Coordinates of C-alpha atoms and ligand atoms in Angstrom, one line a residue:
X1 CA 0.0 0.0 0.0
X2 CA 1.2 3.3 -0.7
X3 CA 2.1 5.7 2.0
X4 CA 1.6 8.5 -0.6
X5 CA -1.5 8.3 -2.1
X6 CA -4.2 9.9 0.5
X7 CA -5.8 7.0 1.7
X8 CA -9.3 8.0 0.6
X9 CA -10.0 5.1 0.1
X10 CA -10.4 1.5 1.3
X11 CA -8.7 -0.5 -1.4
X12 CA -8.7 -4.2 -2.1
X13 CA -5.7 -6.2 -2.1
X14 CA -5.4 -8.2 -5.4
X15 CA -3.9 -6.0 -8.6
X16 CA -4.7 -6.7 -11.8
X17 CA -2.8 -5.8 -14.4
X18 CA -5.1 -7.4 -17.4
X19 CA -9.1 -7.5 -18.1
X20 CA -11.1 -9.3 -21.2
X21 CA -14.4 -9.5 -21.1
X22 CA -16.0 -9.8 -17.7
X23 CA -12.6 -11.2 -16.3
X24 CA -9.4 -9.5 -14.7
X25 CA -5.9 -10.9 -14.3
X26 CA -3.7 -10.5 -11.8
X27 CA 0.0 -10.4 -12.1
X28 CA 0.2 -13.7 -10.7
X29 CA -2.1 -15.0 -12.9
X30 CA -5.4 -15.0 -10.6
X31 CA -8.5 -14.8 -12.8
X32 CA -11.5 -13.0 -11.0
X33 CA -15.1 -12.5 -12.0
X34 CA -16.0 -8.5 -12.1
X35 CA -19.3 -7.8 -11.5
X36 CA -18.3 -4.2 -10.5
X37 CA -17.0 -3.3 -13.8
X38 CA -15.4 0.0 -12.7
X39 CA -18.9 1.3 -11.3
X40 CA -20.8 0.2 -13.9
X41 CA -18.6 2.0 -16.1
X42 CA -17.1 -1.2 -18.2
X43 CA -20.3 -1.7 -19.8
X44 CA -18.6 -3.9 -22.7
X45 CA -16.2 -6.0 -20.2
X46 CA -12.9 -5.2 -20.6
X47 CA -10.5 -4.6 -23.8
X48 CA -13.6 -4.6 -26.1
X49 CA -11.9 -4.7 -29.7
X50 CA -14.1 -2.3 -31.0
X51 CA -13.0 0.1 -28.2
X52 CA -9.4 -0.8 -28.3
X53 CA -9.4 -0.4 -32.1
X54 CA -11.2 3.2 -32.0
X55 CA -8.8 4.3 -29.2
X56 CA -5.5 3.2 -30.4
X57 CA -6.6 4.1 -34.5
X58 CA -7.6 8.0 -33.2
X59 CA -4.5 7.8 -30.9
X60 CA -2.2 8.1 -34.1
X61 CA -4.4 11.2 -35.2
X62 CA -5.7 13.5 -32.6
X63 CA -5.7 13.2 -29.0
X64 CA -6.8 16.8 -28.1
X65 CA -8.2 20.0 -29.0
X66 CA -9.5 23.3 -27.8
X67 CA -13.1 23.4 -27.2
X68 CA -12.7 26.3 -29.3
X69 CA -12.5 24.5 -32.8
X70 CA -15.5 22.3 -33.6
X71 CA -15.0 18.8 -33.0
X72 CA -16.8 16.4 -35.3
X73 CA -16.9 13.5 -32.7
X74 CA -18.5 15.5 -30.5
X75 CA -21.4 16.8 -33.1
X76 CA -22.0 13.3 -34.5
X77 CA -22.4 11.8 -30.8
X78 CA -24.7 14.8 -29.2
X79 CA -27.1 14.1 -32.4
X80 CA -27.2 10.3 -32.2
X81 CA -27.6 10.9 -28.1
X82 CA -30.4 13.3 -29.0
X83 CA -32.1 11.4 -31.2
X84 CA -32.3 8.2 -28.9
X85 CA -33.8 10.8 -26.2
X86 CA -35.6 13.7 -25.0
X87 CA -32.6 15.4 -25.5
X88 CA -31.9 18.6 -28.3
X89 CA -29.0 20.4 -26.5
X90 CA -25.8 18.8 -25.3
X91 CA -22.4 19.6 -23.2
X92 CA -19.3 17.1 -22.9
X93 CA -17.9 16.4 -19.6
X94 CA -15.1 14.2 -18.3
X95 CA -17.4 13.0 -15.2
X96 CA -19.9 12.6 -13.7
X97 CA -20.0 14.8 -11.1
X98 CA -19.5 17.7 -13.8
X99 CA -22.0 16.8 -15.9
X100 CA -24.0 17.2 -12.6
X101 CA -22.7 20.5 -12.2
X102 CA -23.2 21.7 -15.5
X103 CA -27.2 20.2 -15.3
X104 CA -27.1 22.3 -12.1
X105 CA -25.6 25.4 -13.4
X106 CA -28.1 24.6 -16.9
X107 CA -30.9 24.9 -14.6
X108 CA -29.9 28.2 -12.6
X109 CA -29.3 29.8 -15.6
X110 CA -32.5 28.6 -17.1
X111 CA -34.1 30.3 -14.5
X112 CA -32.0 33.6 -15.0
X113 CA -32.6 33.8 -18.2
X114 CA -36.5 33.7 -17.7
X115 CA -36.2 36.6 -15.6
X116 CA -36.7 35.0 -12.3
X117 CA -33.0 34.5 -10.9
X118 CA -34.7 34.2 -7.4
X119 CA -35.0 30.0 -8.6
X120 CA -32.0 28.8 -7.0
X121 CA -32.6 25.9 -4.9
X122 CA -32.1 22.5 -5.9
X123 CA -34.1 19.8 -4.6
X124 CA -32.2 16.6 -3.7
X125 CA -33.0 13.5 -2.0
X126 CA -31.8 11.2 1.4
X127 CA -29.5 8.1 -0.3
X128 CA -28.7 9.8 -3.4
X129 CA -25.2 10.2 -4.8
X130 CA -24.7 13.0 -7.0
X131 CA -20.7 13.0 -7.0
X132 CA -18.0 14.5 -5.1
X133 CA -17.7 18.3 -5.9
X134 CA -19.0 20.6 -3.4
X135 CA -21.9 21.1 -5.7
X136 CA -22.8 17.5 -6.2
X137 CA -21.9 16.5 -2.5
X138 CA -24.6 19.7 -1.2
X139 CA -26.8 18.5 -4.1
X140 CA -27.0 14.8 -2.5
X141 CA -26.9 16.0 1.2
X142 CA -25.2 12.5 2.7
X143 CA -23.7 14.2 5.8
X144 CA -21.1 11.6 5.4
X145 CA -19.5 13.3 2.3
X146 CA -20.4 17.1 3.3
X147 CA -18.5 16.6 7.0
X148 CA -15.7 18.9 7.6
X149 CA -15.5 20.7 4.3
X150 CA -17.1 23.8 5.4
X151 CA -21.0 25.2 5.6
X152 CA -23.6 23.8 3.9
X153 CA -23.8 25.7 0.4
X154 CA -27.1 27.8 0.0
X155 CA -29.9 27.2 -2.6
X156 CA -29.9 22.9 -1.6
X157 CA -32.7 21.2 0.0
X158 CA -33.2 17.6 0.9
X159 CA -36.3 15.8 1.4
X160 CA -37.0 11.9 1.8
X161 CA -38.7 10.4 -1.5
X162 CA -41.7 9.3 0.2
X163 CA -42.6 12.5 2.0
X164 CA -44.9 13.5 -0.9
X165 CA -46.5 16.1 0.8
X166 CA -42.8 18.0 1.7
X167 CA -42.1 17.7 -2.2
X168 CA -45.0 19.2 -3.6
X169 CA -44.5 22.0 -0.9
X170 CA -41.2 22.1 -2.1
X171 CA -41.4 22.2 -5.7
X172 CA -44.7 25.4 -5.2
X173 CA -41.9 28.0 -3.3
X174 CA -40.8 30.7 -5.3
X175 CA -36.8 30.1 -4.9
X176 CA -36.8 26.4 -6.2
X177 CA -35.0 25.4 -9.6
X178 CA -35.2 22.4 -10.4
X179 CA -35.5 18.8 -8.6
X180 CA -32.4 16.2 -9.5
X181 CA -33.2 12.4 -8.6
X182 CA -31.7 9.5 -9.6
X183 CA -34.3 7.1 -11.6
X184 CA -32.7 4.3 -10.2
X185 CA -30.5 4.8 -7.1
X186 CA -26.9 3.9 -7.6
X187 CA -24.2 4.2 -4.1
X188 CA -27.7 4.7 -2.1
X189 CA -28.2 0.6 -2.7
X190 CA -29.7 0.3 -6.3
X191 CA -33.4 1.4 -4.9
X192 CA -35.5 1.8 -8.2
X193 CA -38.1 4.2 -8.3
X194 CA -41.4 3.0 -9.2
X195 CA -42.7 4.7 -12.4
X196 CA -46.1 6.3 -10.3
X197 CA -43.5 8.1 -8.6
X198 CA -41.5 9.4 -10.9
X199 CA -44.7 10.7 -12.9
X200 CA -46.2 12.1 -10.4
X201 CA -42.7 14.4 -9.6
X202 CA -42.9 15.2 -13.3
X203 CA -46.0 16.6 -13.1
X204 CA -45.6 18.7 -10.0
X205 CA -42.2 20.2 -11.9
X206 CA -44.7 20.7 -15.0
X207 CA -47.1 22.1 -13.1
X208 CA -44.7 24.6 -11.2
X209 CA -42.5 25.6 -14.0
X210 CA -39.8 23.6 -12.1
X211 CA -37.4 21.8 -14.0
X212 CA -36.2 18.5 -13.6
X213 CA -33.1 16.8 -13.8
X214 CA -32.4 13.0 -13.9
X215 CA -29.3 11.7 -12.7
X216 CA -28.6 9.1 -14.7
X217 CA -24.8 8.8 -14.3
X218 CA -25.5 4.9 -13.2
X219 CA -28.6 4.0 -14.0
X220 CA -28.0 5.4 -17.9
X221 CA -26.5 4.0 -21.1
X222 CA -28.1 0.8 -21.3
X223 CA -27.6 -0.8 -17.6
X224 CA -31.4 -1.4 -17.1
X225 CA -32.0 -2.4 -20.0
X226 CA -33.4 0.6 -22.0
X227 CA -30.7 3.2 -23.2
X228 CA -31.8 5.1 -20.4
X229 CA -33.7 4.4 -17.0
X230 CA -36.7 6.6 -17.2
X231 CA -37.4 5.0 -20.7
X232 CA -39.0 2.4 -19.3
X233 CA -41.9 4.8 -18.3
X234 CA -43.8 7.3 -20.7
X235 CA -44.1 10.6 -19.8
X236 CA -41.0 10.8 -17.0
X237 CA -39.1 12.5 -19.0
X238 CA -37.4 15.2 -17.3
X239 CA -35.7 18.8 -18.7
X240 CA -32.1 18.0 -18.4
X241 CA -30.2 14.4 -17.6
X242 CA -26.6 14.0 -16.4
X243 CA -24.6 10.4 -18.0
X244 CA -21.3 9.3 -17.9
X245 CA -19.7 6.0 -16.3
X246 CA -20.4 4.2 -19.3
X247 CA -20.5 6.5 -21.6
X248 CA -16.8 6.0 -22.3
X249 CA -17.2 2.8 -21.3
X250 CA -13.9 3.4 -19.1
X251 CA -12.8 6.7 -20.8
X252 CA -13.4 9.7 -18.5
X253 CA -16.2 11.2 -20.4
X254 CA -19.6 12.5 -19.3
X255 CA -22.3 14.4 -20.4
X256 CA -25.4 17.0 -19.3
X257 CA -28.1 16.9 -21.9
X258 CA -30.8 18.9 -22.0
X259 CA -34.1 20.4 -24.1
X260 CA -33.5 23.1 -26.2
X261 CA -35.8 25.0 -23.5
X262 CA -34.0 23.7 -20.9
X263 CA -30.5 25.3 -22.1
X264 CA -32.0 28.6 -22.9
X265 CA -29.3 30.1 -20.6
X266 CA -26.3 28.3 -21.9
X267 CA -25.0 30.8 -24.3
X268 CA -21.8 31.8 -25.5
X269 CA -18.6 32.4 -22.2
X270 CA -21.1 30.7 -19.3
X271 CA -20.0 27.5 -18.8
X272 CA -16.7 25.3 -20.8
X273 CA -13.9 22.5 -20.4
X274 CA -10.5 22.3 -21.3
X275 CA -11.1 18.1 -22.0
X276 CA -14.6 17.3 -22.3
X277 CA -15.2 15.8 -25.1
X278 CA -12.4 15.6 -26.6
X279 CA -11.4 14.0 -30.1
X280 CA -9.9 10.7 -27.7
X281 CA -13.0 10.4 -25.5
X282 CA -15.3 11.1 -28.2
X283 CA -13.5 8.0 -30.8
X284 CA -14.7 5.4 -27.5
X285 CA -17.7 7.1 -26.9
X286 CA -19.6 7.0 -30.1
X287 CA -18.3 3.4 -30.9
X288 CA -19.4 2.3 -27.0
X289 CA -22.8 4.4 -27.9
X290 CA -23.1 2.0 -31.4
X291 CA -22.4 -0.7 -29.2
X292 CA -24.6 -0.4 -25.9
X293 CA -27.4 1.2 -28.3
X294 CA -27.7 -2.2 -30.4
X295 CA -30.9 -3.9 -29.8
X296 CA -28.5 -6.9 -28.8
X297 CA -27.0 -5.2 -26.0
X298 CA -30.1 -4.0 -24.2
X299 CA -32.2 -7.4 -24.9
X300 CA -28.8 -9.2 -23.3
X301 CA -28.7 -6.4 -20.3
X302 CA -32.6 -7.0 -19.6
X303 CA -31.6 -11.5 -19.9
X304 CA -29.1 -11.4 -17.6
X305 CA -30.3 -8.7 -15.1
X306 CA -33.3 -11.3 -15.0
X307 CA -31.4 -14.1 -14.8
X308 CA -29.2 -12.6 -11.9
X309 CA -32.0 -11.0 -10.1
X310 CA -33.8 -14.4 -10.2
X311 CA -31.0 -16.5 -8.9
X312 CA -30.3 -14.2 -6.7
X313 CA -33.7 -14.5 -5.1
X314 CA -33.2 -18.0 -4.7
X315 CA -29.9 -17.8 -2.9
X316 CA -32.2 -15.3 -0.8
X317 CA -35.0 -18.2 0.0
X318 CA -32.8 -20.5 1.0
X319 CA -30.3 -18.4 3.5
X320 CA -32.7 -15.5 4.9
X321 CA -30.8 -14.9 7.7
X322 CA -27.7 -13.7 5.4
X323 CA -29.7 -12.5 2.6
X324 CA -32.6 -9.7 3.1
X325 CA -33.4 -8.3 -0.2
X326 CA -32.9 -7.7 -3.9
X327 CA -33.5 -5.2 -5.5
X328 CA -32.6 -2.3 -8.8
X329 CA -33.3 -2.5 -12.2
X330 CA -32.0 -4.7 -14.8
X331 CA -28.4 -5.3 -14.5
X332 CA -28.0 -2.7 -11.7
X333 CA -28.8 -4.6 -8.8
X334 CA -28.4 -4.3 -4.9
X335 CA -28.3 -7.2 -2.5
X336 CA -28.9 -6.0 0.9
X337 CA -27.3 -8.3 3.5
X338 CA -27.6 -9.1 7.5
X339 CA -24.1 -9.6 7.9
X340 CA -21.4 -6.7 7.3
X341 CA -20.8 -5.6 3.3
X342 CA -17.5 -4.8 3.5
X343 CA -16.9 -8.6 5.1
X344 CA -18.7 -9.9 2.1
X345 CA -16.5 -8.3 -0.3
X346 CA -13.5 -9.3 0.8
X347 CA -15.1 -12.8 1.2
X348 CA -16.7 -12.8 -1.9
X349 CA -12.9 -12.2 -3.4
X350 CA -11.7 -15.4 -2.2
X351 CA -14.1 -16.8 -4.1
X352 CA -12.9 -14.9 -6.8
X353 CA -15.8 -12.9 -7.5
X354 CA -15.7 -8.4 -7.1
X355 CA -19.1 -7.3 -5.9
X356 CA -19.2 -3.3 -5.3
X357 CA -20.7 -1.8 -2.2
X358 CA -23.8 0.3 -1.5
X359 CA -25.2 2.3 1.3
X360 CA -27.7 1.0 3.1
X361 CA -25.7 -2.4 3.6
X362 CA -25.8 -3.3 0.2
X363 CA -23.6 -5.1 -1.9
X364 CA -24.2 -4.2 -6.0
X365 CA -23.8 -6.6 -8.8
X366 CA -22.8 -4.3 -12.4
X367 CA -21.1 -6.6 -14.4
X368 CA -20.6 -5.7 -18.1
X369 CA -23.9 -5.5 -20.3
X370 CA -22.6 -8.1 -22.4
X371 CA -22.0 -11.0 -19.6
X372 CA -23.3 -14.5 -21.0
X373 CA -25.6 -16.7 -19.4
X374 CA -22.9 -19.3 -18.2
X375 CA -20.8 -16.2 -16.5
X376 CA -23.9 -15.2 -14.7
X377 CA -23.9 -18.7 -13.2
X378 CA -21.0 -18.6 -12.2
X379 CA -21.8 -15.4 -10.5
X380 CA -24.3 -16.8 -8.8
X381 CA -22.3 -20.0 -8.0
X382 CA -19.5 -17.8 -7.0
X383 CA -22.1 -15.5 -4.9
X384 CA -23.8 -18.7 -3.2
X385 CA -20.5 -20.2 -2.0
X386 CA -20.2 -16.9 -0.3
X387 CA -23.5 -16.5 1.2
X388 CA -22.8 -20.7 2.3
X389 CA -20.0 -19.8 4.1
X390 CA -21.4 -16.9 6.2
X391 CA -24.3 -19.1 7.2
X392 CA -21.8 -22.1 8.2
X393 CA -20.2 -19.3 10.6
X394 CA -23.4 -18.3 12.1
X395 CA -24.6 -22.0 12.6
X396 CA -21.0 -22.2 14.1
X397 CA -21.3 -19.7 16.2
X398 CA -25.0 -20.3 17.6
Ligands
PLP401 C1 -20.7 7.9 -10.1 C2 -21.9 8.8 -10.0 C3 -21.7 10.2 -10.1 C4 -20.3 10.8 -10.1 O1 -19.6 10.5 -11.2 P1 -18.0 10.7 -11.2 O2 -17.6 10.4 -12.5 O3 -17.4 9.9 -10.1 O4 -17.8 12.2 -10.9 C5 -22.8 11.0 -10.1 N1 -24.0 10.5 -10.0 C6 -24.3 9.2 -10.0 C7 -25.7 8.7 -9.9 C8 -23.2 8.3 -9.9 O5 -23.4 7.0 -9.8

């Protein structure tokens, strides 16, 4: 371990030099199932030829440019995005926490451009994650990631998603923007919302001339299933929608899209990057966009998510007492456990298989959209043995 990194965070042992496909390699030639695929961020496994072959081809012509010559990648992309969405205006990011802050800063200046620069606050909920700027952290409201960096930052308010009579309270004042929710909760512990209530929130913002921003950082880009969460539900659109994680499918790239309404404010000197979307990011993230947008892709996403979700249910039947729920959306799915997460993590590696965290005790399965039925049983195999052995210790133990 390094004495110079800051120790931010709580890192596994094994390193792994190598990845194809839903595998990764360590040095000493240990093979390991990933089902957290960088965050849901490798979306096509790892060392996807496509991928490899549009990186290392536009490597040998162009890796950067100033955002202040056009860049054809990005024009091709923001149409093909658009078109697949509610989408008509677009801004390239290298996160996800900055497309947040630019669907943020869209909706202020939505607002100021309307005449009403009063519209400032930002409605947020409990168990979201929104990223780790001080925006994004104030947007989300997790008192675990605002701690010791300073006062709250004005215009946020959080409210708890089923306190319906708080939001529509909310939504009527004077001084609110916009509301910004995650379809599909990702670090909270992959909690979907049901498509009532994200109509219903659509409807108040409607109704209010409030605008509304998806987060779809996780839950976007094919990993339920659809190319984006709230597309399983007519008429949740929302005003503006923050992606990334596997938009690049591993290349820092995000996104804030938004309706040509919505952007009304985003004119010439208010808002830029020195890399987003650059020629690099934008050669992997219009072939991971043909990829992920196939038919093939999202039909395979919605097969396995099933497949997992349903095997995962069973491992649930039979060991209660380790296993309490499943939940999520297609192949972003949370497993919340009775025994510690962390402990499962590390003992679900020595089964060779990576689960990711999640708040609310979770453990989160986000293997690549492209994992094959015989991988996802071994998942499960993999996920069982571990679940087994935490039951043999509490039988020990009682
Ligand atoms: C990961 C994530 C972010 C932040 O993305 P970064 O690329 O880490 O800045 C924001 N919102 C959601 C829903 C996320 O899952």
């Amino acid at each position: 371990m390094s004495d110079q990194l800051m120790p931010v965070y709580n890192r596994a042992e094994p390193v792994f030099v190598r990845g194809e496909g839903v595998w990764l390699h360590t040095a000493e030639g240990e093979t390991y199932l990933d089902c957290v695929a960088g965050i849901a961020t490798n979306a096509l496994g790892h060392a996807h030829p496509r991928l490899v072959a549009a990186l290392t081809e536009q490597a040998g012509k162009l890796w950067h440019l100033s955002n202040v010559f056009r860049i054809p990648g990005q024009e091709r992309l923001a149409e093909r995005i658009c078109a697949a969405s509610f989408g008509e205006r677009l801004f390239f990011t290298n996160s996800g926490a900055e497309a947040v802050e630019a669907a943020l800063k869209t909706a202020r200046r939505y607002h100021a451009a309307g005449g009403a620069p009063e519209r400032i606050d930002i409605i947020g909920f409990t168990g979201s994650f929104h990223g780790r700027t001080y925006a994004t952290i104030n947007a989300s409201g997790n008192p675990s990631y605002l701690d010791g960096f300073g006062p709250r930052l004005p215009g946020y308010v959080q409210l708890d998603i089923d306190d319906r009579a708080a939001l529509a309270a909310a939504i009527a004042r004077p001084t609110t923007a916009a509301v910004i929710v995650e379809p599909v909760q990702g670090e909270g512990g992959a909690r979907a919302l049901p498509g009532e209530w994200l109509l219903d929130l659509r409807r108040l913002c409607s109704d209010h001339g409030v605008l509304l921003i998806h987060d779809e950082v996780q839950s976007g880009m094919g990993r339920t299933g659809r190319l984006f969460a709230h597309q399983w539900f007519e008429g949740t659109e929302p005003d503006i929608m923050a992606i990334a994680k596997a938009l690049g499918c591993g290349f820092p790239v995000g996104a804030c899209v938004a309706t040509a309404e919505a952007a009304r404010g985003m004119v010439a000197g208010v808002h830029g990057s020195t890399f987003g979307g650059n020629p690099l990011a934008m050669a992997v993230a219009e072939t991971a966009f043909d990829e992920i947008s196939r038919p093939e892709t999202l039909a395979n996403a919605q097969l396995i998510g099933r497949r997992l979700a349903e095997g995962l249910a069973r491992i649930a039947a039979d060991h209660p007492s380790i296993v309490v729920d499943i939940r999520g959306k297609g192949m972003l799915i949370g497993v919340k456990l009775a025994v510690n997460n962390r402990e499962f993590m590390a003992a679900a590696r020595r089964h060779r298989l990576l689960v990711a965290g999640g708040g609310d005790n979770c453990v989160r399965m986000l293997p690549s959209l492209l994992m094959r039925e015989d991988e996802a049983d071994l998942a499960l195999e993999r996920f069982a043995a571990t679940v087994a052995g935490f039951a043999a210790m509490g039988e020990r133990a009682a």
